[in-house]
CSV table of C-alpha atoms in Angstrom, one decimal:
chain,number,residue,atom,x,y,z
A,1,MET,CA,2.1,31.8,-25.0
A,2,ARG,CA,5.8,31.1,-25.1
A,3,ARG,CA,5.8,27.4,-25.9
A,4,ILE,CA,3.2,27.9,-28.7
A,5,LEU,CA,5.4,30.6,-30.2
A,6,PHE,CA,8.5,28.3,-30.0
A,7,PHE,CA,6.7,25.4,-31.7
A,8,MET,CA,5.3,27.7,-34.4
A,9,PHE,CA,8.7,29.1,-35.0
A,10,ALA,CA,10.2,25.6,-35.2
A,11,LEU,CA,7.5,24.5,-37.6
A,12,SER,CA,8.2,27.5,-39.9
A,13,LEU,CA,11.9,26.5,-40.0
A,14,ALA,CA,11.5,22.7,-40.4
A,15,VAL,CA,12.7,21.8,-43.9
A,16,SER,CA,10.8,18.5,-43.7
A,17,CYS,CA,7.5,20.1,-43.0
A,18,SER,CA,4.9,19.8,-45.7
A,19,ALA,CA,1.5,21.5,-46.1
A,20,ALA,CA,-1.6,19.4,-46.8
A,21,HIS,CA,-5.4,19.7,-46.5
A,22,ALA,CA,-6.8,19.1,-43.1
A,23,ASP,CA,-9.1,16.2,-44.0
A,24,GLY,CA,-7.2,13.5,-41.9
A,25,ILE,CA,-6.3,15.4,-38.8
A,26,VAL,CA,-9.9,16.5,-37.9
A,27,LYS,CA,-10.7,12.9,-36.8
A,28,ARG,CA,-7.5,12.8,-34.8
A,29,VAL,CA,-8.4,16.0,-33.1
A,30,GLN,CA,-11.9,14.6,-32.3
A,31,LYS,CA,-10.4,11.5,-30.7
A,32,ALA,CA,-7.8,13.5,-28.7
A,33,VAL,CA,-10.4,15.9,-27.4
A,34,ALA,CA,-12.9,13.1,-26.5
A,35,ILE,CA,-10.3,11.2,-24.5
A,36,SER,CA,-9.2,14.3,-22.6
A,37,THR,CA,-12.7,15.9,-21.9
A,38,LEU,CA,-14.1,15.4,-18.4
A,39,ASP,CA,-17.4,17.1,-19.0
A,40,ARG,CA,-19.0,14.4,-21.2
A,41,PRO,CA,-21.4,11.5,-20.8
A,42,GLY,CA,-19.7,8.4,-19.4
A,43,THR,CA,-17.1,10.2,-17.3
A,44,HIS,CA,-16.7,8.7,-13.9
A,45,PRO,CA,-18.1,11.1,-11.2
A,46,PHE,CA,-15.2,13.1,-9.9
A,47,HIS,CA,-13.9,15.8,-7.6
A,48,LEU,CA,-11.3,18.2,-9.1
A,49,LYS,CA,-9.3,21.0,-7.5
A,50,ALA,CA,-6.8,23.2,-9.3
A,51,MET,CA,-4.6,26.1,-8.2
A,52,LEU,CA,-4.0,29.0,-10.6
A,53,ALA,CA,-0.9,31.2,-10.7
A,54,PRO,CA,1.0,33.2,-13.3
A,55,SER,CA,3.4,31.0,-15.3
A,56,LEU,CA,6.2,33.6,-15.2
A,57,ASP,CA,7.7,35.3,-12.2
A,58,ARG,CA,7.5,38.6,-14.1
A,59,ASP,CA,3.7,38.4,-14.0
A,60,LYS,CA,3.5,37.7,-10.3
A,61,ASP,CA,1.7,41.0,-9.7
A,62,SER,CA,-0.9,40.5,-12.5
A,63,GLY,CA,-3.6,39.4,-10.1
A,64,ARG,CA,-4.0,36.2,-12.0
A,65,THR,CA,-4.1,33.8,-9.1
A,66,GLY,CA,-7.1,31.7,-8.0
A,67,LEU,CA,-8.8,28.4,-7.4
A,68,VAL,CA,-11.1,26.1,-9.3
A,69,GLU,CA,-13.0,23.3,-7.6
A,70,ILE,CA,-15.6,21.0,-9.3
A,71,TRP,CA,-17.8,18.3,-8.0
A,72,TRP,CA,-19.2,16.5,-11.0
A,73,LYS,CA,-21.8,13.7,-11.3
A,74,SER,CA,-22.9,14.1,-15.0
A,75,PRO,CA,-23.0,16.8,-17.7
A,76,THR,CA,-26.4,17.9,-16.2
A,77,GLU,CA,-25.5,17.7,-12.5
A,78,TRP,CA,-22.5,19.4,-11.1
A,79,ARG,CA,-21.2,22.1,-8.8
A,80,ARG,CA,-18.3,24.5,-9.4
A,81,GLU,CA,-16.5,27.1,-7.3
A,82,VAL,CA,-14.1,29.5,-8.9
A,83,SER,CA,-12.3,32.4,-7.3
A,84,CYS,CA,-9.6,35.0,-8.0
A,85,PRO,CA,-8.8,38.5,-6.5
A,86,GLY,CA,-12.1,40.5,-6.8
A,87,PHE,CA,-14.3,37.6,-7.9
A,88,HIS,CA,-15.9,34.5,-6.4
A,89,GLN,CA,-18.6,32.3,-7.9
A,90,VAL,CA,-20.5,29.2,-6.9
A,91,GLN,CA,-22.5,27.7,-9.7
A,92,ILE,CA,-24.8,24.6,-9.6
A,93,ILE,CA,-26.2,22.9,-12.7
A,94,SER,CA,-29.1,20.6,-11.9
A,95,GLY,CA,-31.2,19.3,-14.7
A,96,GLY,CA,-32.3,22.4,-16.7
A,97,GLN,CA,-31.6,24.8,-13.9
A,98,THR,CA,-28.6,27.1,-13.3
A,99,TRP,CA,-28.0,28.5,-9.9
A,100,GLN,CA,-25.3,31.1,-9.1
A,101,LYS,CA,-24.0,33.1,-6.2
A,102,ASN,CA,-21.5,35.7,-7.2
A,103,ASP,CA,-19.2,37.9,-5.2
A,104,GLY,CA,-18.2,40.4,-7.9
A,105,ASP,CA,-20.0,41.7,-11.0
A,106,TYR,CA,-17.5,40.5,-13.6
A,107,PHE,CA,-16.3,37.0,-14.4
A,108,PRO,CA,-12.8,37.6,-15.7
A,109,ASN,CA,-12.3,36.1,-19.2
A,110,TRP,CA,-8.9,34.7,-18.4
A,111,LEU,CA,-10.4,32.8,-15.5
A,112,ARG,CA,-13.3,31.5,-17.6
A,113,GLU,CA,-10.9,30.3,-20.3
A,114,ILE,CA,-8.5,28.4,-18.1
A,115,THR,CA,-11.5,26.9,-16.1
A,116,ASP,CA,-13.0,25.7,-19.4
A,117,ALA,CA,-9.7,24.2,-20.6
A,118,LEU,CA,-9.5,22.0,-17.5
A,119,MET,CA,-12.9,20.4,-18.4
A,120,LEU,CA,-13.1,20.8,-22.1
A,121,PRO,CA,-9.8,21.4,-23.8
A,122,VAL,CA,-11.2,22.3,-27.2
A,123,PRO,CA,-14.9,23.5,-27.7
A,124,LEU,CA,-15.6,21.4,-30.8
A,125,SER,CA,-18.5,22.7,-32.8
A,126,ALA,CA,-19.8,22.7,-36.4
A,127,ASP,CA,-18.2,26.1,-36.9
A,128,LEU,CA,-14.9,25.0,-35.5
A,129,TYR,CA,-14.9,21.9,-37.8
A,130,LYS,CA,-15.5,24.2,-40.7
A,131,GLN,CA,-12.5,26.3,-39.7
A,132,MET,CA,-10.3,23.3,-39.3
A,133,ASP,CA,-11.3,21.9,-42.6
A,134,SER,CA,-9.9,25.1,-44.2
A,135,GLY,CA,-6.6,24.8,-42.3
A,136,GLU,CA,-3.1,23.8,-43.3
A,137,VAL,CA,-1.3,20.8,-41.8
A,138,LYS,CA,2.4,20.6,-41.1
A,139,GLN,CA,4.4,17.7,-39.8
A,140,LEU,CA,7.4,18.2,-37.5
A,141,PRO,CA,9.3,15.0,-36.8
A,142,GLY,CA,11.0,14.5,-33.4
A,143,ARG,CA,14.7,15.2,-33.3
A,144,THR,CA,17.5,14.7,-30.8
A,145,LEU,CA,19.5,17.9,-30.2
A,146,VAL,CA,22.8,18.1,-28.2
A,147,ARG,CA,23.4,21.3,-26.2
A,148,ASN,CA,26.2,21.7,-23.8
A,149,GLY,CA,26.8,18.0,-24.0
A,150,GLN,CA,23.2,17.2,-23.0
A,151,GLU,CA,20.7,15.5,-25.3
A,152,THR,CA,17.3,17.1,-25.7
A,153,HIS,CA,14.5,15.2,-27.5
A,154,THR,CA,11.8,17.1,-29.3
A,155,ILE,CA,8.3,15.8,-29.8
A,156,GLY,CA,7.1,14.8,-33.2
A,157,MET,CA,3.8,16.6,-33.8
A,158,THR,CA,1.1,17.4,-36.3
A,159,HIS,CA,0.2,21.0,-36.4
A,160,LEU,CA,-3.0,22.4,-37.9
A,161,SER,CA,-3.4,26.1,-38.4
A,162,TRP,CA,-6.1,28.4,-39.8
A,163,THR,CA,-7.2,32.0,-39.9
A,164,ILE,CA,-10.3,33.6,-38.3
A,165,LEU,CA,-11.4,36.8,-40.0
A,166,SER,CA,-13.1,39.7,-38.3
A,167,SER,CA,-14.5,42.9,-39.8
A,168,ASN,CA,-15.8,46.2,-38.7
A,169,GLY,CA,-17.8,46.5,-41.8
A,170,GLU,CA,-15.2,48.3,-43.8
A,171,VAL,CA,-11.9,46.5,-43.3
A,172,GLN,CA,-11.1,43.0,-42.1
A,173,LYS,CA,-8.2,41.3,-40.3
A,174,GLY,CA,-7.3,37.7,-39.7
A,175,MET,CA,-6.2,36.2,-36.4
A,176,GLY,CA,-4.4,32.9,-36.3
A,177,ALA,CA,-5.8,29.7,-34.6
A,178,SER,CA,-4.1,26.3,-34.3
A,179,ILE,CA,-4.1,22.8,-32.8
A,180,ALA,CA,-1.1,20.5,-32.3
A,181,LEU,CA,-1.1,16.8,-31.5
A,182,ASN,CA,1.6,14.6,-30.1
A,183,ASP,CA,2.3,12.1,-32.9
A,184,GLN,CA,3.4,9.4,-30.4
A,185,THR,CA,0.5,9.6,-27.9
A,186,GLY,CA,-2.2,11.2,-30.1
A,187,LEU,CA,-2.9,13.7,-27.3
A,188,LEU,CA,-3.3,17.4,-27.5
A,189,LEU,CA,-0.1,19.5,-27.0
A,190,TYR,CA,-1.7,22.9,-27.4
A,191,GLY,CA,-4.4,24.8,-29.2
A,192,GLY,CA,-6.1,28.2,-29.4
A,193,GLY,CA,-8.8,30.1,-31.2
A,194,PHE,CA,-11.4,32.7,-30.6
A,195,GLY,CA,-12.4,32.4,-26.9
A,196,TRP,CA,-10.3,29.3,-26.0
A,197,SER,CA,-6.7,28.3,-25.6
A,198,GLY,CA,-4.5,25.9,-23.7
A,199,GLU,CA,-1.2,24.0,-23.4
A,200,PHE,CA,-1.6,20.6,-22.0
A,201,HIS,CA,1.0,18.7,-20.0
A,202,ASP,CA,1.5,16.0,-17.4
A,203,TYR,CA,-1.2,13.6,-18.7
A,204,GLN,CA,-2.4,11.0,-16.3
A,205,GLU,CA,-5.1,8.4,-16.7
A,206,PHE,CA,-8.4,8.8,-14.8
A,207,HIS,CA,-11.0,6.1,-15.5
A,208,LYS,CA,-10.0,5.7,-19.1
A,209,ARG,CA,-9.7,9.5,-19.6
A,210,GLN,CA,-6.3,11.0,-20.2
A,211,VAL,CA,-6.3,14.2,-18.2
A,212,ALA,CA,-3.7,17.0,-18.4
A,213,ARG,CA,-2.7,17.8,-14.8
A,214,THR,CA,-1.1,21.0,-15.9
A,215,VAL,CA,-2.9,23.5,-18.2
A,216,SER,CA,-1.6,26.9,-19.3
A,217,GLY,CA,-3.1,29.7,-21.3
A,218,GLY,CA,-3.8,33.4,-21.7
A,219,SER,CA,-1.7,36.4,-21.9
A,220,PRO,CA,-0.2,37.1,-19.3
A,221,GLU,CA,0.0,33.3,-19.2
A,222,VAL,CA,-1.7,31.5,-16.3
A,223,THR,CA,-0.9,27.9,-15.3
A,224,ALA,CA,-3.5,25.7,-13.6
A,225,LYS,CA,-2.2,22.7,-11.7
A,226,ILE,CA,-4.6,20.0,-10.7
A,227,ILE,CA,-3.8,19.1,-7.1
A,228,ILE,CA,-6.9,16.8,-6.6
A,229,LEU,CA,-8.6,14.5,-9.1
A,230,GLU,CA,-10.4,11.7,-7.3
A,231,ASP,CA,-13.6,9.7,-7.4
A,232,LEU,CA,-16.6,11.7,-6.2
A,233,HIS,CA,-17.3,10.4,-2.7
A,234,ALA,CA,-20.5,11.1,-0.6
A,235,VAL,CA,-21.5,14.8,-0.5
A,236,GLN,CA,-23.8,16.5,1.8
A,237,ASN,CA,-27.5,16.7,1.0
A,238,GLY,CA,-28.5,19.6,-1.3
A,239,TRP,CA,-24.9,19.9,-2.7
A,240,PHE,CA,-26.3,19.7,-6.2
A,241,THR,CA,-29.6,21.5,-5.5
A,242,ALA,CA,-30.3,25.1,-6.6
A,243,GLY,CA,-31.1,27.1,-3.4
A,244,ALA,CA,-33.4,30.0,-2.9
A,245,ASP,CA,-30.6,32.5,-2.1
A,246,GLY,CA,-29.0,32.7,-5.5
A,247,ASP,CA,-28.5,35.8,-7.6
A,248,PRO,CA,-31.6,37.0,-9.4
A,249,TYR,CA,-29.6,37.2,-12.7
A,250,SER,CA,-26.8,34.8,-13.3
A,251,ILE,CA,-23.7,35.8,-15.1
A,252,GLN,CA,-23.9,34.6,-18.7
A,253,ILE,CA,-21.3,35.1,-21.5
A,254,GLU,CA,-22.3,35.6,-25.1
A,255,PHE,CA,-20.0,35.5,-28.2
A,256,PRO,CA,-21.4,37.8,-30.9
A,257,ASP,CA,-19.6,38.6,-34.1
A,258,GLU,CA,-18.1,42.0,-34.4
A,259,LEU,CA,-20.8,43.5,-36.6
A,260,ASP,CA,-23.4,42.6,-34.0
A,261,LEU,CA,-21.1,43.9,-31.2
A,262,ARG,CA,-20.8,47.3,-32.9
A,263,LYS,CA,-24.5,47.8,-32.9
A,264,ASN,CA,-24.2,48.6,-29.2
A,265,LEU,CA,-21.1,50.8,-29.5
A,266,LEU,CA,-21.6,54.2,-28.2
A,267,PRO,CA,-20.3,57.3,-30.1
A,268,GLN,CA,-16.8,58.3,-29.3
A,269,ASP,CA,-14.3,60.8,-30.5
A,270,PRO,CA,-11.0,58.9,-30.4
A,271,THR,CA,-7.7,60.8,-30.4
A,272,PRO,CA,-5.5,60.7,-33.5
A,273,TRP,CA,-3.1,57.8,-34.0
A,274,PRO,CA,0.4,58.8,-32.7
A,275,PRO,CA,3.2,59.3,-35.2
A,276,THR,CA,5.4,56.3,-35.7
A,277,LYS,CA,9.0,56.1,-37.1
A,278,ASP,CA,8.7,52.4,-38.0
A,279,GLY,CA,6.4,50.2,-40.0
A,280,PRO,CA,3.5,50.9,-42.3
A,281,LEU,CA,1.6,54.2,-41.9
A,282,GLU,CA,-1.7,52.6,-42.9
A,283,GLY,CA,-3.1,49.2,-42.0
A,284,VAL,CA,-5.5,47.2,-39.8
A,285,LEU,CA,-5.3,45.6,-36.4
A,286,THR,CA,-7.6,43.3,-34.4
A,287,THR,CA,-8.0,41.8,-30.9
A,288,GLU,CA,-10.4,39.9,-28.6
A,289,VAL,CA,-12.3,42.1,-26.3
A,290,SER,CA,-14.3,41.2,-23.1
A,291,ILE,CA,-17.1,43.5,-22.1
A,292,ASP,CA,-18.9,43.4,-18.7
A,293,ARG,CA,-22.7,43.7,-18.0
A,294,THR,CA,-22.5,47.5,-17.9
A,295,GLY,CA,-20.9,47.8,-21.3
A,296,ALA,CA,-17.4,48.6,-20.2
A,297,VAL,CA,-14.3,46.9,-21.7
A,298,ARG,CA,-12.6,44.9,-19.0
A,299,GLU,CA,-10.0,42.8,-20.9
A,300,THR,CA,-8.3,42.9,-24.3
A,301,GLY,CA,-6.3,40.1,-25.8
A,302,THR,CA,-3.2,39.9,-27.9
A,303,ILE,CA,-3.3,42.6,-30.7
A,304,VAL,CA,-2.6,41.4,-34.2
A,305,SER,CA,-1.5,44.4,-36.2
A,306,ASP,CA,0.1,45.5,-39.4
A,307,ASN,CA,2.3,47.8,-37.3
A,308,GLN,CA,3.0,46.6,-33.8
A,309,SER,CA,4.4,50.1,-32.8
A,310,LEU,CA,0.8,51.2,-32.6
A,311,ASN,CA,-0.4,48.4,-30.3
A,312,ASP,CA,-0.3,50.4,-27.1
A,313,ALA,CA,-2.3,53.3,-28.7
A,314,ALA,CA,-4.7,50.7,-30.0
A,315,ARG,CA,-5.2,49.1,-26.6
A,316,THR,CA,-5.8,52.5,-25.0
A,317,ARG,CA,-8.4,53.3,-27.7
A,318,ILE,CA,-10.2,50.0,-27.4
A,319,GLU,CA,-10.3,50.1,-23.6
A,320,ALA,CA,-11.9,53.5,-23.8
A,321,MET,CA,-14.8,52.2,-25.8
A,322,ARG,CA,-18.3,52.0,-24.2
A,323,PHE,CA,-21.2,49.9,-25.2
A,324,LYS,CA,-24.9,49.8,-24.4
A,325,PRO,CA,-25.4,46.8,-22.1
A,326,PHE,CA,-26.0,43.6,-24.0
A,327,VAL,CA,-29.3,42.1,-22.9
A,328,LEU,CA,-30.5,38.5,-23.3
A,329,ASN,CA,-34.0,37.4,-22.1
A,330,GLY,CA,-34.3,40.6,-20.2
A,331,ALA,CA,-31.0,40.4,-18.3
A,332,PRO,CA,-27.6,42.0,-19.1
A,333,VAL,CA,-24.9,39.6,-20.1
A,334,GLN,CA,-21.1,39.7,-20.5
A,335,VAL,CA,-19.7,39.6,-24.1
A,336,LEU,CA,-16.6,38.3,-25.7
A,337,SER,CA,-16.0,39.4,-29.3
A,338,ARG,CA,-13.4,41.0,-31.6
A,339,ILE,CA,-12.6,44.6,-32.4
A,340,THR,CA,-11.0,45.5,-35.7
A,341,LEU,CA,-9.6,49.0,-36.4
A,342,ALA,CA,-8.0,50.7,-39.4
A,343,PHE,CA,-5.2,53.0,-38.6
A,344,LYS,CA,-3.6,55.9,-40.6
A,345,THR,CA,-0.7,57.9,-39.2
A,346,VAL,CA,2.4,59.9,-40.1
A,347,ARG,CA,6.1,59.9,-39.5
A,348,PRO,CA,7.4,62.2,-36.6
A,349,ASP,CA,8.3,65.7,-37.8
A,350,THR,CA,11.5,65.4,-35.8
A,351,PRO,CA,13.8,62.5,-35.1
A,352,VAL,CA,12.7,60.3,-32.3
A,353,ALA,CA,15.2,60.3,-29.4
A,354,GLN,CA,17.1,57.1,-29.1
């Protein structure tokens, strides 16, 4: 995401930045997440509606447009409707029951991620706390810059970064994760890790919660703009009741590690890596991968590679992978995981045309 890359670049250049252990920032992250999370006990019942669209005009044909609408009474009683080209879902959570009606067989991962970020900016867990504890903290003080005669004020922030490793059983590769807090307000600026990401802007108060009315994430980047956030008024009878006409198998998403993922990988005969004139001839790369309920790869994330000139070939190879369907409690499920590959190639025999 462009703003995250800018901030990380600025952090790497800031002379005044200093690295430290992450002990102190974890509590600050907990506080920032708690005050911005809508899906938690004590939140005032609400109705939320957000419109989704590509952040950049160049991505206008990406198909990443849609709608998220939520009617929420409590963490165990709510109704949500999400839609994008090719997919529409109504989901009701009532007590211990989940009811879904889906138009489309695949819940796009980009849509899931931006929808989650509206309600739960950071999915805090014991595993994430452990990752953050191993991270590095950097401080970037706010500054005033003058460009073309105009003053621009940058935000003082605390930035926490760490690495998440993934392995195919033979080699491993790390993927970066981070969280940044606004030092003035204590609120989240941005964050991202395995299966989640977001940039948070335009905070407004809603019944003692600080809610970001603009949330961006993914690649190509999508921006969700909250156009309605209001008290939940009277709703029609049965609005939060699971009906009899739901899908027999709801869409569930599991997050196995790569070694478990590869147990379902079907044999394939990949083509050789293409010659490259630049960068290392041997190395490792990794990316997130979203797999549908039939075992087909539907989305790949940003590729982190020792040689970026091979990224297109790597994406083609990963998208051609096929898996046995992943089954939970007798029903196929979607999967989000990582794929790590080693590469070995050669230089072109002849000069590459300029």
